[in-house]
Structure formats: structure tokens, C-alpha cells
Coordinates of C-alpha atoms and ligand atoms in Angstrom, one line a residue:
M1 CA -14.2 -15.2 -4.2
N2 CA -11.8 -13.9 -6.5
L3 CA -12.9 -11.7 -9.2
P4 CA -10.9 -10.6 -12.3
G5 CA -9.0 -7.4 -11.9
T6 CA -9.0 -8.2 -7.6
D7 CA -7.6 -10.8 -7.4
G8 CA -4.3 -9.0 -5.0
L9 CA -3.7 -6.1 -7.4
E10 CA -1.4 -8.4 -10.0
G11 CA -0.2 -5.8 -12.4
V12 CA -2.4 -2.7 -10.6
V13 CA 0.3 0.4 -11.5
V14 CA -1.0 2.7 -8.1
A15 CA 2.0 5.0 -8.1
N16 CA 5.2 6.6 -9.3
T17 CA 8.4 5.6 -7.8
R18 CA 12.2 6.7 -8.5
L19 CA 12.9 4.2 -5.6
S20 CA 13.5 0.8 -6.5
H21 CA 12.3 -1.0 -10.0
V22 CA 11.6 -4.5 -10.1
D23 CA 11.8 -6.1 -13.2
G24 CA 10.2 -9.2 -13.2
A25 CA 10.6 -10.6 -16.1
R26 CA 14.5 -10.1 -16.2
G27 CA 14.9 -10.7 -13.0
Q28 CA 16.4 -7.4 -12.3
L29 CA 16.2 -5.3 -8.8
V30 CA 17.6 -1.6 -9.4
I31 CA 17.2 0.0 -6.3
A32 CA 17.8 3.8 -6.9
D33 CA 19.0 3.6 -10.3
R34 CA 21.5 1.4 -9.8
N35 CA 21.1 -2.9 -10.4
V36 CA 21.0 -5.1 -6.4
E37 CA 24.5 -6.8 -7.5
A38 CA 26.0 -2.9 -7.5
L39 CA 24.5 -3.0 -4.0
A40 CA 24.7 -5.7 -2.2
G41 CA 28.4 -6.1 -0.6
E42 CA 29.5 -3.3 -2.7
V43 CA 28.3 -0.2 -0.8
P44 CA 28.1 -0.3 3.3
F45 CA 23.9 0.0 4.5
E46 CA 24.1 3.4 5.4
Q47 CA 25.4 4.2 1.7
V48 CA 22.2 2.8 0.3
C49 CA 20.0 4.7 2.8
A50 CA 21.6 8.0 1.8
L51 CA 20.7 6.8 -1.7
L52 CA 17.3 6.9 -0.5
W53 CA 16.8 9.2 1.3
R54 CA 18.6 12.0 -0.5
A55 CA 21.0 12.1 2.2
S56 CA 24.5 13.5 1.5
E57 CA 25.0 11.3 4.3
V58 CA 23.2 9.5 6.6
D59 CA 25.4 8.9 9.8
L60 CA 23.6 5.5 12.2
G61 CA 26.3 6.1 14.9
P62 CA 24.3 8.9 17.4
E63 CA 20.7 7.8 16.4
R64 CA 21.8 4.1 17.3
V65 CA 22.6 6.1 20.7
R66 CA 19.3 7.9 21.2
A67 CA 17.1 4.9 20.5
F68 CA 19.6 2.9 22.5
A69 CA 18.1 5.6 25.0
L70 CA 14.4 5.1 24.8
L71 CA 14.3 1.4 25.7
P72 CA 13.4 2.0 29.6
S73 CA 10.2 4.0 28.1
L74 CA 8.2 0.9 26.6
G75 CA 7.7 -0.3 28.9
D76 CA 7.1 -4.6 28.6
A77 CA 7.1 -4.6 24.6
L78 CA 11.1 -5.7 23.3
G79 CA 8.9 -8.2 25.9
L80 CA 6.7 -10.1 23.3
P81 CA 8.0 -13.4 22.7
D82 CA 7.8 -12.7 19.2
G83 CA 10.4 -10.3 17.7
M84 CA 7.5 -9.1 14.9
E85 CA 4.8 -8.5 17.9
A86 CA 8.0 -6.7 20.3
L87 CA 8.9 -4.8 17.7
R88 CA 5.4 -3.0 16.4
A89 CA 5.0 -2.6 20.2
G90 CA 8.0 -1.2 20.9
L91 CA 7.7 1.3 17.7
A92 CA 3.8 2.3 18.8
H93 CA 4.9 3.5 22.0
L94 CA 7.2 6.7 19.4
S95 CA 5.9 10.1 17.5
H96 CA 8.0 12.4 15.1
L97 CA 10.9 10.1 14.2
R98 CA 12.2 10.7 10.9
A99 CA 13.6 8.1 8.2
P100 CA 16.8 7.3 10.0
A101 CA 16.7 7.4 13.8
L102 CA 13.2 4.9 13.3
T103 CA 16.0 2.9 10.7
A104 CA 17.7 3.0 14.3
A105 CA 15.4 2.5 16.8
V106 CA 14.7 -1.3 14.9
G107 CA 18.0 -2.5 14.7
V108 CA 18.5 -1.6 18.0
F109 CA 15.3 -3.0 19.1
A110 CA 15.4 -6.2 17.3
A111 CA 18.5 -6.4 18.8
A112 CA 17.4 -5.1 22.4
W113 CA 14.3 -8.0 21.8
F114 CA 16.2 -10.6 21.8
R115 CA 18.9 -10.1 23.6
R116 CA 15.4 -10.5 26.1
Q117 CA 14.1 -13.5 25.4
Q118 CA 17.7 -14.6 26.1
G119 CA 17.7 -12.5 29.8
L120 CA 20.5 -11.0 28.9
P121 CA 20.6 -7.6 29.1
A122 CA 20.5 -5.1 26.8
V123 CA 23.9 -4.2 25.2
P124 CA 24.7 -0.5 25.0
P125 CA 25.5 1.0 20.4
D126 CA 28.8 1.7 19.3
P127 CA 28.2 4.9 17.0
S128 CA 32.2 4.3 16.1
L129 CA 30.7 0.8 14.1
P130 CA 28.6 0.4 10.5
H131 CA 25.2 -0.3 11.4
A132 CA 25.4 -3.5 10.3
A133 CA 28.3 -4.4 12.7
D134 CA 26.3 -2.1 15.6
V135 CA 23.4 -4.3 15.1
L136 CA 25.2 -7.8 15.0
R137 CA 27.4 -6.6 18.2
M138 CA 24.2 -5.7 19.8
V139 CA 22.7 -9.3 19.1
R140 CA 26.0 -11.1 20.7
G141 CA 26.8 -8.7 23.1
A142 CA 30.4 -8.9 21.2
R143 CA 31.9 -7.5 18.3
A144 CA 32.0 -10.6 15.0
Q145 CA 34.7 -11.1 13.2
A146 CA 34.7 -9.1 9.5
P147 CA 33.7 -11.7 7.8
R148 CA 30.0 -11.9 9.3
E149 CA 29.2 -8.4 9.8
Q150 CA 29.7 -7.3 6.0
A151 CA 27.9 -10.4 5.2
L152 CA 25.2 -9.1 7.3
D153 CA 25.1 -5.7 5.4
T154 CA 24.7 -7.3 2.3
Y155 CA 21.5 -9.2 3.1
L156 CA 20.3 -5.3 4.5
V157 CA 21.7 -3.9 1.3
A158 CA 19.4 -7.2 -0.5
V159 CA 16.7 -6.3 1.0
I160 CA 16.5 -2.5 1.7
D161 CA 13.2 -1.6 -1.0
H162 CA 11.8 -3.7 -3.5
G163 CA 9.5 -1.4 -5.5
L164 CA 5.6 -1.9 -3.8
N165 CA 5.6 -4.9 -2.8
A166 CA 2.6 -5.8 -0.1
S167 CA 4.6 -4.1 3.2
T168 CA 5.0 -1.1 1.7
F169 CA 2.7 -0.9 0.1
A170 CA 0.9 -0.6 2.8
A171 CA 3.1 2.1 3.8
R172 CA 2.8 4.5 1.1
V173 CA -0.9 3.6 2.5
I174 CA -1.2 4.8 5.5
A175 CA 1.1 7.7 4.3
S176 CA -1.7 9.1 1.6
T177 CA -3.7 10.4 5.2
Q178 CA -1.2 12.2 6.3
S179 CA -0.5 10.0 9.1
D180 CA 3.3 9.9 10.5
L181 CA 6.1 8.0 10.1
V182 CA 5.9 6.1 13.1
S183 CA 2.2 4.7 12.3
A184 CA 3.3 3.8 8.3
V185 CA 6.3 1.5 9.7
V186 CA 3.8 0.5 12.4
G187 CA 1.3 -1.3 9.5
A188 CA 3.9 -2.2 7.1
L189 CA 5.8 -4.4 9.9
G190 CA 2.6 -5.9 10.3
A191 CA 2.5 -7.2 6.3
L192 CA 5.4 -7.3 6.3
K193 CA 4.8 -10.7 9.8
G194 CA 3.5 -12.7 7.3
P195 CA 4.4 -16.0 6.5
L196 CA 4.0 -15.0 3.5
H197 CA 6.5 -12.0 2.5
G198 CA 8.6 -12.0 5.6
G199 CA 8.4 -15.0 7.6
A200 CA 9.3 -16.8 5.5
P201 CA 13.0 -17.6 6.1
G202 CA 12.4 -19.2 9.8
P203 CA 10.2 -22.2 8.0
V204 CA 13.2 -22.4 5.2
L205 CA 15.7 -22.9 7.8
D206 CA 12.4 -25.4 9.8
M207 CA 12.3 -26.9 6.5
L208 CA 16.3 -27.8 5.9
E209 CA 16.6 -29.4 8.8
A210 CA 13.2 -31.6 7.9
V211 CA 14.7 -32.7 4.8
G212 CA 17.6 -33.6 6.9
T213 CA 20.1 -34.8 3.7
P214 CA 20.3 -34.3 0.4
A215 CA 18.8 -37.5 -0.9
R216 CA 15.8 -36.6 1.6
A217 CA 14.3 -34.1 -0.7
V218 CA 12.7 -35.4 -4.1
A219 CA 10.9 -37.7 -1.5
W220 CA 10.7 -34.5 1.4
L221 CA 8.7 -31.7 -1.1
E222 CA 6.8 -34.5 -2.6
E223 CA 5.0 -35.4 0.7
Q224 CA 4.3 -31.9 1.4
L225 CA 3.1 -30.2 -2.0
A226 CA 0.8 -33.9 -1.5
L227 CA -1.2 -32.6 2.0
G228 CA -1.4 -29.5 -0.2
H229 CA 1.8 -27.1 2.0
R230 CA 4.0 -24.2 0.2
I231 CA 7.5 -25.1 -0.4
M232 CA 8.4 -21.5 2.1
G233 CA 11.2 -19.3 0.4
M234 CA 9.3 -20.9 -3.4
G235 CA 7.9 -18.2 -5.6
H236 CA 7.1 -14.9 -6.3
R237 CA 4.8 -11.9 -7.4
I238 CA 6.7 -10.7 -9.2
Y239 CA 10.0 -12.3 -10.4
R240 CA 9.1 -15.3 -13.3
V241 CA 13.0 -16.5 -13.7
R242 CA 15.1 -16.4 -10.2
D243 CA 15.2 -13.7 -7.6
P244 CA 17.8 -11.8 -8.4
R245 CA 18.8 -12.0 -4.3
A246 CA 19.1 -15.2 -3.8
A247 CA 21.9 -14.8 -6.6
V248 CA 23.2 -11.9 -4.6
L249 CA 22.6 -13.7 -1.2
E250 CA 24.1 -17.2 -3.0
R251 CA 27.1 -15.1 -3.7
A252 CA 27.6 -13.7 -0.5
L253 CA 27.6 -17.2 1.5
D254 CA 30.8 -17.6 -0.9
R255 CA 32.0 -15.7 -0.2
L256 CA 31.7 -16.4 4.0
E257 CA 33.5 -19.9 2.2
A258 CA 36.4 -18.0 0.5
Q259 CA 36.9 -16.1 4.0
G260 CA 36.7 -19.0 5.8
V261 CA 33.8 -19.1 7.3
H262 CA 31.5 -22.1 6.7
S263 CA 28.8 -23.4 5.4
E264 CA 27.2 -26.1 7.1
N265 CA 23.8 -25.2 5.2
L266 CA 24.9 -24.2 1.3
T267 CA 25.2 -27.6 -0.2
L268 CA 21.9 -29.0 1.2
A269 CA 19.6 -25.8 0.0
R270 CA 20.9 -25.5 -3.1
A271 CA 19.5 -29.7 -3.5
V272 CA 16.3 -28.8 -1.7
E273 CA 16.6 -25.9 -4.6
R274 CA 16.7 -28.1 -8.0
A275 CA 14.7 -30.5 -6.7
A276 CA 11.6 -27.5 -5.1
T277 CA 12.2 -26.1 -8.2
Q278 CA 11.6 -28.9 -10.6
A279 CA 8.6 -30.7 -8.5
L280 CA 7.2 -27.3 -8.8
A281 CA 7.4 -26.9 -12.2
Q282 CA 5.8 -30.7 -12.7
R283 CA 3.1 -29.1 -10.6
H284 CA 2.8 -25.3 -12.0
P285 CA 3.6 -25.4 -15.5
E286 CA 2.3 -22.5 -16.5
R287 CA 3.9 -21.0 -13.2
A288 CA 7.3 -20.0 -13.0
L289 CA 8.0 -20.8 -9.0
R290 CA 11.5 -20.3 -8.7
A291 CA 14.0 -19.3 -5.7
N292 CA 12.9 -15.7 -3.5
V293 CA 14.8 -13.3 -1.5
E294 CA 14.0 -15.8 1.3
F295 CA 15.1 -19.0 0.7
Y296 CA 19.4 -17.6 1.0
T297 CA 18.5 -15.1 3.8
A298 CA 18.0 -18.1 6.1
V299 CA 20.9 -20.1 4.6
L300 CA 23.5 -16.6 5.0
L301 CA 21.5 -15.4 8.5
D302 CA 22.1 -18.2 9.7
T303 CA 25.8 -18.7 8.6
V304 CA 25.7 -15.2 10.2
G305 CA 25.9 -17.1 13.6
L306 CA 22.1 -15.0 13.7
D307 CA 18.9 -17.3 16.2
R308 CA 16.7 -17.9 13.5
R309 CA 14.1 -16.1 15.1
L310 CA 15.2 -12.4 14.2
F311 CA 15.5 -14.1 10.9
S312 CA 12.3 -11.0 9.9
P313 CA 13.2 -8.8 12.9
L314 CA 16.3 -8.3 10.0
F315 CA 14.3 -8.1 7.4
A316 CA 12.6 -5.1 9.5
T317 CA 16.0 -3.8 10.6
G318 CA 16.7 -3.2 6.4
R319 CA 13.9 -2.8 5.1
V320 CA 13.0 0.4 7.0
A321 CA 14.5 2.5 4.6
G322 CA 12.5 2.1 2.0
W323 CA 9.8 2.2 4.2
C324 CA 10.2 5.2 5.5
A325 CA 11.5 6.3 1.8
H326 CA 8.6 5.6 -0.2
V327 CA 6.5 7.8 2.8
E328 CA 8.1 10.5 2.2
E329 CA 8.1 10.2 -1.7
Q330 CA 3.3 8.9 -0.9
Q331 CA 4.1 12.6 0.9
A332 CA 5.2 14.7 -1.9
T333 CA 2.8 13.5 -3.9
G334 CA -0.6 15.3 -1.0
R335 CA -3.1 12.1 -3.0
L336 CA -5.1 10.0 -0.9
I337 CA -4.9 5.6 -1.9
R338 CA -8.6 4.3 -2.2
P339 CA -8.7 2.5 -4.5
A340 CA -12.9 0.9 -5.4
S341 CA -14.8 -2.3 -4.3
R342 CA -16.9 -4.8 -6.7
Y343 CA -19.8 -4.4 -4.1
V344 CA -20.7 -8.7 -5.3
G345 CA -24.0 -8.4 -2.0
V346 CA -26.9 -7.8 -2.2
L347 CA -29.1 -5.0 -3.0
P348 CA -32.1 -3.8 -1.3
E349 CA -33.8 -3.4 -4.1
A350 CA -34.3 -7.0 -5.1
F351 CA -36.2 -6.9 -2.1
A352 CA -38.2 -4.0 -2.7
Ligands
LIG401 N1 4.6 -24.3 -3.3 C1 4.3 -24.1 -3.2 N2 3.4 -23.4 -4.2 C2 2.8 -22.3 -4.2 C3 3.7 -21.7 -4.1 C4 5.3 -22.8 -2.9 N3 6.0 -21.8 -2.5 N4 3.8 -20.7 -4.1 C5 2.6 -20.2 -5.4 N5 2.5 -21.8 -5.6 C6 1.5 -22.2 -6.5 C7 -0.4 -21.8 -5.9 O1 -0.7 -22.2 -4.0 C8 -0.6 -20.9 -7.1 O2 -1.4 -22.8 -7.1 P1 -3.5 -22.8 -7.4 O3 -3.1 -22.3 -8.9 O4 -3.0 -24.2 -8.0 O5 -3.7 -21.8 -6.3 C9 0.2 -21.5 -8.0 O6 1.5 -21.7 -7.5 C10 0.8 -19.7 -8.7 O7 1.3 -18.7 -7.3 P2 1.4 -17.4 -7.8 O8 -0.1 -16.9 -8.5 O9 2.5 -17.2 -8.6 O10 1.1 -17.0 -6.4 P3 0.9 -15.8 -5.7 O11 1.7 -14.5 -6.7 O12 -0.5 -15.7 -5.0 O13 1.7 -16.0 -4.5 C11 3.6 -16.2 -3.3 C12 3.7 -15.6 -4.0 C13 5.1 -15.8 -2.6 C14 3.1 -15.4 -2.5 C15 3.7 -17.5 -3.6 O14 4.8 -18.5 -4.2 C16 4.2 -18.7 -2.1 O15 4.0 -18.4 -1.1 N6 5.9 -18.5 -1.4 C17 6.5 -19.2 -0.9 C18 6.1 -18.2 0.6 C19 6.9 -17.6 0.1 O16 9.0 -18.0 0.4 N7 6.8 -15.4 1.3 C20 7.9 -15.1 0.6 C21 7.7 -14.2 -0.5 S1 9.6 -13.2 -1.3

């Protein structure tokens, strides 16, 4: 039973942060004092990490090499069939890592997991490359064209931090007990895995495939809604307008198109988004349910040439940098996060 004030902690402020700010009414996302539009596609991932970690410079190349050397010590962790479960198991083997090492490890482990799923050996990192370019290279086994590398970098920055989303909150709760960074990141990963958070982009691509053509969008969506299903990639806890990251990723898709990398799904995605926005507005006139970041994540990562099983692990590859920054910020407060609950059971006195 949901009681007033307990329903998903909506609108409850539980931390001060200088890392990012989500204005749900205006559709504004500020990361490290800048609008997301000024960062994603404009500033490389490593530089945005440096802004969040207050470091003068961040070089993830040597950290990737060290993370790759850890692979043999992970046992069968990366053999799990689900990428998020593999990451969770792989990271759980680690201890005493700092933000750059952990951030590098997520990208290296995600790529190694995917290679292993395909029966292929892991590809050693090239420390001279930017993180996004090298993660893509380690997944594919060869360097991709520059526009694709750039698009993945744009994506990693677009998702690097986002206020007190569920996984970041989970990381902060764990950090507040003075537990370690790896534990906080493993917990955050578990929260990100859920389809209401970071697990949505794969199903968005499934949806686009199931719809097939723009003409079928309305009928397909009506059928799903009549069955009580949620439309993946639509709706948001905070945004009452379109998620600004959807526009950032759409812009990256337009940029890819202009650079000769065609997206097979972009026209269909735009039609499905229009139809879904209308269908949801009819059902929920009280609540604006618009496209969120996951909608165009699916289209962008697919256009980059990445398999849908990698979508959530790549979300983690970007977001881990934000988790690490929040853990440090939380630890600096020294204050345990320990809310209260309202007991709705029966008190023993009632039986006296
Ligand atoms: N499809 C269909 N209905 C939706 C919906 C969606 N994508 N998102 C919300 N709704 C419905 C809810 O079921 C609810 O209906 P009800 O009042 O009849 O129960 C109503 O709209 C209001 O929901 P809201 O309070 O805005 O949702 P929330 O804040 O609890 O949840 C999400 C936010 C993101 C979890 C939700 O919008 C969702 O499940 N989206 C799909 C998954 C997704 O894309 N996740 C990635 C998020 S970045």
C-alpha cells in the first residue's frame, strides 16, 4: 500500500550535490555547472570525468591496461549470459579501487564480456585512445570509423550523471555507511539493471522491431497499453517535458547521418515517439509522459553498430563516473543515510 509521502520518495530531497541538477519542469540538465547540451558531443568523456572528480586531468588509458590484466582473476564472472550480471559479478571481485580504475574497469569488462559471449578472446586496450573509441574497439576487435567513436563518446557523456536517480541514490546510501567505493558501485549497478531504470533501451529496440513500420505504430501502442504494458523509453519520474538527453542523442543521430552513417530506425523511432506521446497523453492527461533518454539510446547505439545486449552495460560504462563522484561527495558529509518507515502492522498492545 502506498501512503502519502512514501510513494517512491517523489520530490523528497535527501542530499546536497554540486554534481548535477535536473529541472523537470524546464527540461534542463546541468552537469558540473554546464548544460548537458554543452557537454555531450562537445567535451570528451575523460574531460567530463575530470570535472566531476575535480581532477586537473584524467587519463583512463593506463587504467584500462590495468583492468585488462585483472581479467584472469575474475574467474567465470564474465561468463554469465546477462551483461549486467556479469559486470556485477566481475566488479565484486575487486577491492580498493579509485574512481579512474573503476571507471576504466567497467568499460573493459563490458567489452570482454561481450567478446566472450561470442566465443572470441578479449581484445587488449590501446591506452593511447580515448575511452569511448577504445571501448568500441575492444568490443569490435578493430577500430570503428571516427563518427561512430564520437557518437559513443556523446552517449557516455549524456548519461554520466543525472541527479539522484535510483542507482546514484543506492550508491550514496552504501557510501554513507562508510563502506567502500567498489561496494557502492556494485549496489548501484544492481539498481541500474532494472527495466524501470537502465534496462529499458534493449526493450525499446525490441519495440521498434515489433512495430516494424510507422503506419503500424498507433495500433501496436494501443494494443500494448490495453494490455497494461508500459511503453519503454517513455515517461520519467522528474521530467514533465521531453528529457533533454533525448534531444542530445537525436542530434548525435543527425550528425551521424550527415557524416554518412545512416540509421535504419530513426524515421520509425520518430513516428513511434509521436504516436506514443499522443496515446499516453490521452490516457494520462494529468501527467506528461514524454520520451526519455532510453528511447534514443536504443537508436543511437544500434546505429553505432552495438548489439542490444550491450546497451545496459554501456549505460553503466558512462554512469559509473557519476556514481564515483557521488560516493566521494557523500563520504565527505560523514552522515549515515537512514530514513524512517511508517509501521502499518499491528502493535503487540492490540493483543493485550
Ligand atoms: N507507459 C505506459 N504508462 C506509463 C508509462 C509508460 N512508459 N510511464 C508511466 N506510465 C503510467 C503509470 O503506470 C501511471 O499510471 P497509473 O497512475 O494508472 O498507475 C502513470 O503513468 C503515472 O506514472 P508516473 O508516476 O509518472 O511514473 P513513475 O514516476 O513511477 O515512473 C518511469 C517513471 C520512468 C519508471 C515510468 O515512466 C516507466 O516505467 N517508463 C518506462 C520505462 C523506462 O523508459 N525507463 C527508463 C527511465 S529513464
